[in-house]
Tab-separated table of C-alpha atoms and ligand atoms in Angstrom:
chain	number	residue	atom	x	y	z
A	1	UNK	CA	51.476	47.772	-6.016
A	2	UNK	CA	53.653	44.665	-6.026
A	3	UNK	CA	56.780	46.648	-5.023
A	4	UNK	CA	55.024	48.117	-1.999
A	5	UNK	CA	53.585	44.755	-0.846
A	6	UNK	CA	56.988	43.131	-1.188
A	7	UNK	CA	58.623	45.965	0.743
A	8	UNK	CA	56.093	45.718	3.554
A	9	UNK	CA	56.394	41.963	3.966
A	10	UNK	CA	60.176	41.916	3.706
A	11	UNK	CA	62.092	41.804	6.976
A	12	UNK	CA	65.742	42.673	6.627
A	13	UNK	CA	67.954	39.837	7.860
A	14	UNK	CA	71.180	41.880	8.060
A	15	UNK	CA	70.869	43.316	11.566
A	16	UNK	CA	67.987	44.153	13.889
A	17	UNK	CA	69.780	46.241	16.507
A	18	UNK	CA	68.361	49.570	15.249
A	19	UNK	CA	65.687	51.888	16.583
A	20	UNK	CA	64.861	52.959	13.010
A	21	UNK	CA	66.052	52.074	9.521
A	22	UNK	CA	66.668	55.730	8.785
A	23	UNK	CA	66.443	59.134	10.413
A	24	UNK	CA	65.630	62.265	8.418
A	25	UNK	CA	67.098	65.391	10.024
A	26	UNK	CA	64.921	68.373	9.028
A	27	UNK	CA	61.159	68.479	8.634
A	28	UNK	CA	61.046	71.283	6.049
A	29	UNK	CA	59.250	70.592	2.764
A	30	UNK	CA	62.058	68.349	1.517
A	31	UNK	CA	62.436	66.188	4.641
A	32	UNK	CA	58.656	65.799	4.816
A	33	UNK	CA	58.481	64.834	1.127
A	34	UNK	CA	61.017	62.056	1.700
A	35	UNK	CA	59.208	60.766	4.806
A	36	UNK	CA	55.873	60.806	2.904
A	37	UNK	CA	57.326	59.063	-0.138
A	38	UNK	CA	58.564	56.244	2.140
A	39	UNK	CA	55.070	55.591	3.497
A	40	UNK	CA	54.683	52.163	1.887
A	41	UNK	CA	58.361	51.261	1.805
A	42	UNK	CA	58.357	48.964	4.819
A	43	UNK	CA	61.170	51.067	6.280
A	44	UNK	CA	60.940	52.383	9.831
A	45	UNK	CA	61.602	56.130	9.730
A	46	UNK	CA	62.310	58.841	12.333
A	47	UNK	CA	61.619	62.383	11.118
A	48	UNK	CA	63.344	64.978	13.313
A	49	UNK	CA	62.428	68.672	13.128
A	50	UNK	CA	63.938	71.318	15.402
A	51	UNK	CA	61.060	73.827	15.209
A	52	UNK	CA	57.558	73.182	16.609
A	53	UNK	CA	54.965	72.273	13.928
A	54	UNK	CA	53.388	75.725	13.676
A	55	UNK	CA	56.740	77.587	13.649
A	56	UNK	CA	58.052	75.328	10.854
A	57	UNK	CA	54.922	76.103	8.793
A	58	UNK	CA	54.986	79.856	9.451
A	59	UNK	CA	57.781	80.840	6.999
A	60	UNK	CA	56.645	83.735	4.750
A	61	UNK	CA	58.079	82.133	1.611
A	62	UNK	CA	56.358	81.230	-1.661
A	63	UNK	CA	57.618	78.965	-4.419
A	64	UNK	CA	57.067	78.192	-8.059
A	65	UNK	CA	56.143	74.492	-8.033
A	66	UNK	CA	56.984	72.561	-11.178
A	67	UNK	CA	54.728	70.124	-13.025
A	68	UNK	CA	56.989	67.229	-12.019
A	69	UNK	CA	56.846	68.269	-8.349
A	70	UNK	CA	53.034	68.233	-8.595
A	71	UNK	CA	53.179	64.721	-10.063
A	72	UNK	CA	55.466	63.585	-7.229
A	73	UNK	CA	53.011	64.958	-4.648
A	74	UNK	CA	50.171	63.246	-6.540
A	75	UNK	CA	52.091	59.947	-6.460
A	76	UNK	CA	52.601	60.332	-2.714
A	77	UNK	CA	48.856	60.969	-2.277
A	78	UNK	CA	49.000	64.506	-0.847
A	79	UNK	CA	48.351	66.629	-3.968
A	80	UNK	CA	44.554	66.805	-3.543
A	81	UNK	CA	45.131	68.445	-0.131
A	82	UNK	CA	47.606	70.967	-1.600
A	83	UNK	CA	45.908	71.884	-4.884
A	84	UNK	CA	42.920	73.866	-3.473
A	85	UNK	CA	45.302	76.249	-1.666
A	86	UNK	CA	47.713	77.129	-4.462
A	87	UNK	CA	47.538	79.015	-7.771
A	88	UNK	CA	48.475	77.762	-11.202
A	89	UNK	CA	49.878	79.619	-14.178
A	90	UNK	CA	48.875	78.931	-17.758
A	91	UNK	CA	51.039	81.572	-19.436
A	92	UNK	CA	54.680	82.536	-18.945
A	93	UNK	CA	55.821	85.911	-20.207
A	94	UNK	CA	59.606	86.197	-20.584
A	95	UNK	CA	61.267	89.436	-21.653
A	96	UNK	CA	64.519	91.373	-21.720
A	97	UNK	CA	64.311	94.932	-20.379
A	98	UNK	CA	66.208	96.503	-23.279
A	99	UNK	CA	64.509	94.552	-26.077
A	100	UNK	CA	60.837	94.750	-27.082
A	101	UNK	CA	60.457	91.085	-28.159
A	102	UNK	CA	58.578	88.897	-25.668
A	103	UNK	CA	58.669	85.094	-25.396
A	104	UNK	CA	55.221	83.743	-24.541
A	105	UNK	CA	54.916	80.174	-23.290
A	106	UNK	CA	51.441	78.640	-23.412
A	107	UNK	CA	49.951	75.342	-22.241
A	108	UNK	CA	49.638	74.283	-25.911
A	109	UNK	CA	53.476	74.248	-26.086
A	110	UNK	CA	53.531	71.321	-23.634
A	111	UNK	CA	50.045	69.960	-24.260
A	112	UNK	CA	49.239	70.296	-20.548
A	113	UNK	CA	46.424	72.063	-18.649
A	114	UNK	CA	48.814	74.343	-16.760
A	115	UNK	CA	52.504	75.268	-16.960
A	116	UNK	CA	53.145	75.246	-13.224
A	117	UNK	CA	51.927	76.316	-9.806
A	118	UNK	CA	52.794	78.843	-7.120
A	119	UNK	CA	52.418	77.885	-3.473
A	120	UNK	CA	52.990	79.609	-0.175
A	121	UNK	CA	55.157	77.712	2.283
A	122	UNK	CA	52.361	76.647	4.601
A	123	UNK	CA	50.138	75.480	1.708
A	124	UNK	CA	52.793	72.809	1.069
A	125	UNK	CA	54.097	72.217	4.565
A	126	UNK	CA	50.841	71.729	6.462
A	127	UNK	CA	49.354	68.986	4.227
A	128	UNK	CA	52.744	67.228	4.268
A	129	UNK	CA	52.898	67.455	8.077
A	130	UNK	CA	49.359	66.038	8.303
A	131	UNK	CA	50.212	63.256	5.867
A	132	UNK	CA	53.350	62.236	7.770
A	133	UNK	CA	51.463	62.213	11.071
A	134	UNK	CA	49.195	59.535	9.552
A	135	UNK	CA	52.095	57.347	8.361
A	136	UNK	CA	52.350	54.281	10.648
A	137	UNK	CA	55.995	53.703	9.737
A	138	UNK	CA	57.141	57.274	10.604
A	139	UNK	CA	57.866	58.544	14.117
A	140	UNK	CA	57.622	62.334	13.908
A	141	UNK	CA	59.893	63.879	16.540
A	142	UNK	CA	59.026	67.591	16.684
A	143	UNK	CA	60.432	69.694	18.186
A	144	UNK	CA	63.651	67.687	18.424
A	145	UNK	CA	67.113	68.628	17.232
A	146	UNK	CA	69.958	66.489	15.949
A	147	UNK	CA	72.963	67.601	18.018
A	148	UNK	CA	75.548	64.937	17.203
A	149	UNK	CA	76.081	62.054	14.800
A	150	UNK	CA	78.581	59.232	15.349
A	151	UNK	CA	79.180	57.098	12.269
A	152	UNK	CA	79.936	53.392	12.747
A	153	UNK	CA	80.551	50.718	10.158
A	154	UNK	CA	77.022	49.289	10.374
A	155	UNK	CA	74.981	52.291	11.502
A	156	UNK	CA	74.800	55.801	12.968
A	157	UNK	CA	74.286	56.878	16.555
A	158	UNK	CA	72.340	60.118	16.639
A	159	UNK	CA	72.044	62.332	19.725
A	160	UNK	CA	68.815	64.304	19.841
A	161	UNK	CA	67.892	67.163	22.092
A	162	UNK	CA	64.226	66.827	23.099
A	163	UNK	CA	62.799	69.175	25.734
A	164	UNK	CA	66.321	69.826	27.059
A	165	UNK	CA	67.057	66.097	27.445
A	166	UNK	CA	69.481	64.169	25.267
A	167	UNK	CA	68.183	60.982	23.689
A	168	UNK	CA	70.294	58.638	21.553
A	169	UNK	CA	68.845	56.646	18.657
A	170	UNK	CA	70.576	54.186	16.329
A	171	UNK	CA	69.769	53.910	12.617
A	172	UNK	CA	71.301	52.421	9.462
A	173	UNK	CA	71.266	55.790	7.702
A	174	UNK	CA	70.846	59.488	8.404
A	175	UNK	CA	69.475	61.785	5.692
A	176	UNK	CA	70.417	65.448	6.080
A	177	UNK	CA	67.473	67.642	5.008
A	178	UNK	CA	68.547	70.380	7.386
A	179	UNK	CA	68.902	73.230	4.901
A	180	UNK	CA	71.698	75.229	3.291
A	181	UNK	CA	73.778	75.616	6.456
A	182	UNK	CA	73.471	71.868	7.185
A	183	UNK	CA	75.329	71.125	10.407
A	184	UNK	CA	75.251	67.438	9.539
A	185	UNK	CA	77.010	68.037	6.207
A	186	UNK	CA	79.623	70.228	7.894
A	187	UNK	CA	80.214	67.782	10.768
A	188	UNK	CA	80.742	64.986	8.208
A	189	UNK	CA	83.478	67.094	6.576
A	190	UNK	CA	81.765	67.284	3.181
A	191	UNK	CA	83.064	70.295	1.266
A	192	UNK	CA	80.958	72.506	-0.956
A	193	UNK	CA	81.764	74.602	-4.018
A	194	UNK	CA	80.074	77.741	-5.209
A	195	UNK	CA	79.851	81.450	-4.693
A	196	UNK	CA	77.770	84.284	-3.350
A	197	UNK	CA	76.228	86.328	-6.154
A	198	UNK	CA	76.707	90.085	-6.357
A	199	UNK	CA	72.950	90.267	-5.986
A	200	UNK	CA	70.372	89.889	-3.226
A	201	UNK	CA	66.779	88.915	-3.682
A	202	UNK	CA	63.858	90.990	-2.406
A	203	UNK	CA	60.593	89.130	-1.914
A	204	UNK	CA	57.181	90.660	-1.226
A	205	UNK	CA	53.474	89.917	-1.598
A	206	UNK	CA	51.290	92.376	-3.519
A	207	UNK	CA	47.665	92.638	-4.568
A	208	UNK	CA	47.188	94.051	-8.066
A	209	UNK	CA	44.198	96.193	-9.004
A	210	UNK	CA	43.492	94.034	-12.081
A	211	UNK	CA	43.516	90.202	-12.186
A	212	UNK	CA	46.849	88.390	-12.541
A	213	UNK	CA	45.311	86.254	-15.284
A	214	UNK	CA	47.278	83.183	-14.121
A	215	UNK	CA	50.389	84.542	-15.790
A	216	UNK	CA	53.975	84.286	-14.512
A	217	UNK	CA	56.195	87.178	-15.593
A	218	UNK	CA	59.995	87.093	-15.652
A	219	UNK	CA	61.755	90.195	-16.935
A	220	UNK	CA	65.538	90.370	-17.129
A	221	UNK	CA	67.065	93.705	-16.145
A	222	UNK	CA	70.785	94.384	-16.231
A	223	UNK	CA	70.681	94.572	-12.407
A	224	UNK	CA	69.016	91.125	-12.166
A	225	UNK	CA	65.820	89.205	-12.952
A	226	UNK	CA	62.427	90.412	-11.733
A	227	UNK	CA	59.499	87.992	-11.438
A	228	UNK	CA	55.791	88.305	-10.662
A	229	UNK	CA	54.104	85.025	-9.770
A	230	UNK	CA	50.329	84.551	-9.344
A	231	UNK	CA	48.893	83.420	-5.996
A	232	UNK	CA	45.365	82.522	-4.859
A	233	UNK	CA	43.029	85.398	-3.938
A	234	UNK	CA	44.404	87.542	-6.779
A	235	UNK	CA	47.646	88.156	-4.900
A	236	UNK	CA	51.116	87.976	-6.414
A	237	UNK	CA	54.610	87.138	-5.256
A	238	UNK	CA	57.398	89.501	-6.243
A	239	UNK	CA	60.909	88.037	-6.580
A	240	UNK	CA	63.219	90.958	-7.372
A	241	UNK	CA	66.959	90.468	-7.722
A	242	UNK	CA	69.261	93.488	-7.519
A	243	UNK	CA	72.875	94.254	-6.503
A	244	UNK	CA	73.298	94.046	-2.694
A	245	UNK	CA	73.438	97.796	-1.995
A	246	UNK	CA	70.471	98.534	-4.264
A	247	UNK	CA	68.431	95.707	-2.697
A	248	UNK	CA	69.182	96.964	0.830
A	249	UNK	CA	68.260	100.512	-0.178
A	250	UNK	CA	64.989	99.282	-1.727
A	251	UNK	CA	63.830	97.330	1.331
A	252	UNK	CA	64.692	100.276	3.568
A	253	UNK	CA	62.271	102.579	1.686
A	254	UNK	CA	58.905	103.309	3.250
A	255	UNK	CA	55.909	101.508	1.723
A	256	UNK	CA	54.931	104.314	-0.627
A	257	UNK	CA	58.445	104.831	-2.005
A	258	UNK	CA	58.950	101.080	-2.338
A	259	UNK	CA	55.671	100.756	-4.252
A	260	UNK	CA	56.718	103.557	-6.592
A	261	UNK	CA	59.957	101.725	-7.422
A	262	UNK	CA	58.138	98.420	-7.684
A	263	UNK	CA	55.537	99.827	-10.074
A	264	UNK	CA	58.342	101.098	-12.318
A	265	UNK	CA	59.713	97.573	-12.516
A	266	UNK	CA	56.329	95.845	-12.849
A	267	UNK	CA	54.815	98.221	-15.436
A	268	UNK	CA	51.115	99.023	-15.511
A	269	UNK	CA	49.694	95.787	-16.919
A	270	UNK	CA	48.129	94.848	-13.557
A	271	UNK	CA	47.067	98.336	-12.513
A	272	UNK	CA	47.893	99.783	-9.097
A	273	UNK	CA	49.750	97.439	-6.718
A	274	UNK	CA	49.089	97.259	-2.971
A	275	UNK	CA	51.674	95.787	-0.594
A	276	UNK	CA	50.568	92.845	1.550
A	277	UNK	CA	52.764	92.229	4.591
A	278	UNK	CA	56.484	92.839	4.957
A	279	UNK	CA	59.212	92.585	2.367
A	280	UNK	CA	62.408	90.628	2.954
A	281	UNK	CA	65.843	90.499	1.417
A	282	UNK	CA	67.969	87.342	1.016
A	283	UNK	CA	71.549	86.968	-0.179
A	284	UNK	CA	71.719	84.735	-3.244
A	285	UNK	CA	74.247	81.958	-3.630
A	286	UNK	CA	75.144	78.956	-5.744
A	287	UNK	CA	76.369	75.875	-3.893
A	288	UNK	CA	76.965	72.258	-4.805
A	289	UNK	CA	78.255	69.697	-2.283
A	290	UNK	CA	81.291	67.724	-3.434
A	291	UNK	CA	79.485	64.535	-2.419
A	292	UNK	CA	75.814	63.846	-1.835
A	293	UNK	CA	76.556	60.611	0.019
A	294	UNK	CA	79.062	58.846	2.216
A	295	UNK	CA	78.647	55.607	4.157
A	296	UNK	CA	75.505	55.995	6.370
A	297	UNK	CA	74.771	59.581	5.192
A	298	UNK	CA	72.832	61.148	2.293
A	299	UNK	CA	72.209	64.861	1.640
A	300	UNK	CA	69.006	66.167	0.034
A	301	UNK	CA	67.532	69.594	-0.766
A	302	UNK	CA	69.396	72.740	0.232
A	303	UNK	CA	71.755	70.648	2.389
A	304	UNK	CA	73.141	69.342	-0.943
A	305	UNK	CA	72.767	72.378	-3.263
A	306	UNK	CA	71.458	75.950	-3.562
A	307	UNK	CA	70.868	78.036	-6.656
A	308	UNK	CA	69.912	81.486	-7.885
A	309	UNK	CA	66.139	82.018	-7.501
A	310	UNK	CA	65.744	82.785	-11.231
A	311	UNK	CA	63.298	80.271	-12.692
A	312	UNK	CA	62.201	79.043	-9.219
A	313	UNK	CA	64.260	75.843	-9.276
A	314	UNK	CA	65.651	75.337	-5.721
A	315	UNK	CA	62.782	73.681	-3.906
A	316	UNK	CA	61.857	71.641	-6.970
A	317	UNK	CA	65.339	70.152	-7.191
A	318	UNK	CA	64.979	69.104	-3.547
A	319	UNK	CA	61.568	67.501	-4.152
A	320	UNK	CA	63.140	65.445	-6.945
A	321	UNK	CA	66.057	64.481	-4.644
A	322	UNK	CA	63.542	63.236	-2.066
A	323	UNK	CA	61.571	61.186	-4.623
A	324	UNK	CA	64.767	59.725	-6.116
A	325	UNK	CA	66.250	58.791	-2.734
A	326	UNK	CA	62.953	57.200	-1.624
A	327	UNK	CA	62.998	55.038	-4.762
A	328	UNK	CA	66.640	54.002	-4.304
A	329	UNK	CA	66.106	53.113	-0.622
A	330	UNK	CA	62.902	51.180	-1.274
A	331	UNK	CA	64.505	49.178	-4.079
A	332	UNK	CA	67.548	48.384	-1.911
A	333	UNK	CA	65.300	47.322	0.958
A	334	UNK	CA	63.278	44.979	-1.256
A	335	UNK	CA	66.477	43.422	-2.577
A	336	UNK	CA	67.713	42.815	0.977
A	337	UNK	CA	70.550	45.311	0.671
A	338	UNK	CA	71.800	47.562	3.462
A	339	UNK	CA	70.224	50.994	2.798
A	340	UNK	CA	73.114	52.832	4.463
A	341	UNK	CA	75.893	51.242	2.384
A	342	UNK	CA	77.854	53.499	0.068
A	343	UNK	CA	77.159	51.245	-2.915
A	344	UNK	CA	73.418	51.682	-2.435
A	345	UNK	CA	73.589	55.419	-1.824
A	346	UNK	CA	75.774	55.980	-4.889
A	347	UNK	CA	72.737	55.140	-7.067
A	348	UNK	CA	71.058	58.223	-5.641
A	349	UNK	CA	74.134	60.414	-6.044
A	350	UNK	CA	74.679	59.370	-9.679
A	351	UNK	CA	71.052	60.105	-10.472
A	352	UNK	CA	70.688	63.495	-8.827
A	353	UNK	CA	74.091	65.196	-8.686
A	354	UNK	CA	74.492	65.586	-12.448
A	355	UNK	CA	70.877	66.667	-12.997
A	356	UNK	CA	71.189	69.296	-10.272
A	357	UNK	CA	74.472	70.516	-11.735
A	358	UNK	CA	72.704	71.069	-15.076
A	359	UNK	CA	70.065	73.216	-13.349
A	360	UNK	CA	72.696	75.129	-11.344
A	361	UNK	CA	74.557	75.816	-14.599
A	362	UNK	CA	71.339	76.825	-16.375
A	363	UNK	CA	70.261	79.324	-13.670
A	364	UNK	CA	73.792	80.728	-13.453
A	365	UNK	CA	73.993	81.153	-17.225
A	366	UNK	CA	70.590	82.865	-17.327
A	367	UNK	CA	71.585	85.307	-14.620
A	368	UNK	CA	74.995	86.095	-16.140
A	369	UNK	CA	73.708	86.395	-19.703
A	370	UNK	CA	70.962	88.808	-18.782
A	371	UNK	CA	72.718	90.861	-16.078
A	372	UNK	CA	75.265	91.996	-18.631
A	373	UNK	CA	75.612	94.902	-21.076
A	374	UNK	CA	78.632	93.670	-23.072
A	375	UNK	CA	77.695	93.842	-26.738
A	376	UNK	CA	78.601	90.214	-27.701
A	377	UNK	CA	76.560	88.941	-24.716
A	378	UNK	CA	73.642	91.237	-25.574
A	379	UNK	CA	73.714	89.878	-29.139
A	380	UNK	CA	73.860	86.290	-27.916
A	381	UNK	CA	70.842	86.714	-25.660
A	382	UNK	CA	68.872	88.431	-28.430
A	383	UNK	CA	69.576	85.418	-30.656
A	384	UNK	CA	68.579	83.140	-27.753
A	385	UNK	CA	65.300	84.981	-27.233
A	386	UNK	CA	64.610	84.965	-30.970
A	387	UNK	CA	65.150	81.206	-31.078
A	388	UNK	CA	62.839	80.740	-28.103
A	389	UNK	CA	60.179	82.735	-29.951
A	390	UNK	CA	60.567	81.199	-33.381
A	391	UNK	CA	62.028	77.683	-33.072
A	392	UNK	CA	59.424	75.456	-31.461
A	393	UNK	CA	61.767	72.553	-30.437
A	394	UNK	CA	64.056	75.060	-28.649
A	395	UNK	CA	61.031	76.566	-26.892
A	396	UNK	CA	59.715	73.150	-25.826
A	397	UNK	CA	63.193	72.086	-24.631
A	398	UNK	CA	63.539	75.225	-22.469
A	399	UNK	CA	60.018	74.832	-21.099
A	400	UNK	CA	60.604	71.180	-20.200
A	401	UNK	CA	63.849	72.106	-18.450
A	402	UNK	CA	62.107	74.885	-16.489
A	403	UNK	CA	59.155	72.683	-15.475
A	404	UNK	CA	61.201	69.665	-14.411
A	405	UNK	CA	60.159	67.466	-17.339
A	406	UNK	CA	63.718	66.943	-18.563
A	407	UNK	CA	65.764	64.310	-16.793
A	408	UNK	CA	64.846	61.003	-15.198
A	409	UNK	CA	61.325	60.805	-13.786
A	410	UNK	CA	61.005	59.077	-10.395
A	411	UNK	CA	58.657	56.069	-10.470
A	412	UNK	CA	56.308	57.709	-7.969
A	413	UNK	CA	55.507	60.423	-10.545
A	414	UNK	CA	55.122	58.116	-13.514
A	415	UNK	CA	51.464	57.249	-13.038
A	416	UNK	CA	50.486	60.902	-13.681
B	623	FAD	C1	64.509	84.450	-2.126
B	623	FAD	C2	64.309	83.010	-2.457
B	623	FAD	C3	63.291	82.657	-3.342
B	623	FAD	C4	63.111	81.313	-3.657
B	623	FAD	N1	62.127	80.976	-4.542
B	623	FAD	C5	61.967	79.686	-4.899
B	623	FAD	C6	60.971	79.285	-5.859
B	623	FAD	O1	60.199	80.091	-6.384
B	623	FAD	N2	60.882	77.961	-6.190
B	623	FAD	C7	61.746	77.052	-5.649
B	623	FAD	O2	61.681	75.873	-6.052
B	623	FAD	N3	62.683	77.387	-4.717
B	623	FAD	C8	62.822	78.666	-4.329
B	623	FAD	N4	63.766	78.995	-3.409
B	623	FAD	C9	64.583	77.951	-2.794
B	623	FAD	C10	63.857	77.269	-1.625
B	623	FAD	O3	63.448	78.229	-0.675
B	623	FAD	C11	64.756	76.217	-0.960
B	623	FAD	O4	65.346	75.413	-1.947
B	623	FAD	C12	63.964	75.308	-0.001
B	623	FAD	O5	63.286	76.061	0.971
B	623	FAD	C13	64.879	74.301	0.690
B	623	FAD	O6	64.120	73.431	1.502
B	623	FAD	P1	64.821	72.441	2.528
B	623	FAD	O7	63.694	71.656	3.175
B	623	FAD	O8	65.938	71.709	1.868
B	623	FAD	O9	65.512	73.384	3.612
B	623	FAD	P2	64.835	74.325	4.697
B	623	FAD	O10	63.566	74.925	4.202
B	623	FAD	O11	65.910	75.239	5.155
B	623	FAD	O12	64.428	73.309	5.869
B	623	FAD	C14	65.382	72.741	6.755
B	623	FAD	C15	64.649	72.287	8.005
B	623	FAD	O13	65.576	71.590	8.830
B	623	FAD	C16	65.382	71.988	10.189
B	623	FAD	N5	66.657	71.755	10.883
B	623	FAD	C17	67.831	72.416	10.698
B	623	FAD	N6	68.798	71.882	11.480
B	623	FAD	C18	68.216	70.864	12.181
B	623	FAD	C19	68.690	69.932	13.142
B	623	FAD	N7	69.978	69.931	13.560
B	623	FAD	N8	67.820	69.027	13.656
B	623	FAD	C20	66.528	68.996	13.242
B	623	FAD	N9	66.034	69.859	12.328
B	623	FAD	C21	66.852	70.780	11.800
B	623	FAD	C22	64.966	73.457	10.105
B	623	FAD	O14	64.256	73.864	11.253
B	623	FAD	C23	64.096	73.453	8.841
B	623	FAD	O15	62.732	73.219	9.115
B	623	FAD	C24	63.957	80.325	-3.075
B	623	FAD	C25	64.967	80.689	-2.164
B	623	FAD	C26	65.147	82.033	-1.865
B	623	FAD	C27	66.247	82.402	-0.892
């Protein structure tokens, strides 16, 4: 690739008094995706993760992974290590609890082999960790914690805590990939907007008696959406949204009582369900940062935005942030620009902030429309579901939005 060769041979004449060109704070899936995508950029990167490798990979989470996210991982060169450990779905079954009509999405609607994937946290994190450890341009500091950032006109001084010692590094840019409670965003004084939903989300793993048939189910109840996602080994992920008190009461039930309630929600299409491991409950919120960038700082992933889990969008938005920012930084570097300058970083903000807002709005609308018994709203969603069933362009538009194929495609994903 000409771009990559140019980037590697280019040496930035602006200033050399830096330990790294950029530091990424947070080695979750999003921070790792950015570090991996910068492999051939010619930029010198420090990736800083507070938890030890195995603890960072041990999270009991699972995610719907969109087609575009898969293409980004393929462009990075890590997809073949991920694919054997995740499941795909070829059918999506969307329904409203008080209406018999079902919207069925099939691969023929998009002319693709699959409609998406479902991955457990470690199936994504471990291959990314391995990949980054092989990147010559990335210094992987783990466990190490960013404890302070001091912004200067030409760079950032970052204090790290490593094994109880404080070490200071200097970079042109810091990227905050440190999650929803981002200390770096808060310390920079960047405000956020949004709200806590009236719902919490219960997540659990189950094994159904019958096969899951590579189908993803999303059923909208007036208390909140309920999803069943297929996983390898004929297991499934349950993502069950309910009002806070109901969600707390459900997770407090013993296994047998919980399974009884779960089976009522899930129906009998998969036969008897068996619980695998613990169940957890999370509060659900919507959040958008007022700014994604300021001089010497960029926010990506949950540090920049969070959304309702309906439709499995959150992680995928972050993966697209990482790919977009990598492209913007690499282009700026090749052109001899300062990667930490506001003008450069604004390209990233313009690209991603509006697209993410569309997804936040879409997930919020879905949740509000379906968690509602007001007659005009019920009628509107029936019309919506009817259009999804009968009007092919509407169906394809919705499917593209849900699988990440609407919006600007990062260059790294374009070869697939
Ligand atoms: C119930 C639920 C279900 C969900 N389901 C889906 C789904 O199906 N599909 C989907 O796309 N998304 C889903 N999401 C959203 C998804 O979980 C998040 O969007 C995603 O995990 C965010 O990743 P991240 O890397 O930005 O942040 P995190 O995963 O929070 O990672 C941040 C990392 O930064 C590290 N860190 C923090 N502070 C510091 C510091 N000072 N120094 C160094 N390191 C630091 C942390 O240790 C951590 O490893 C769901 C969310 C919830 C709550």
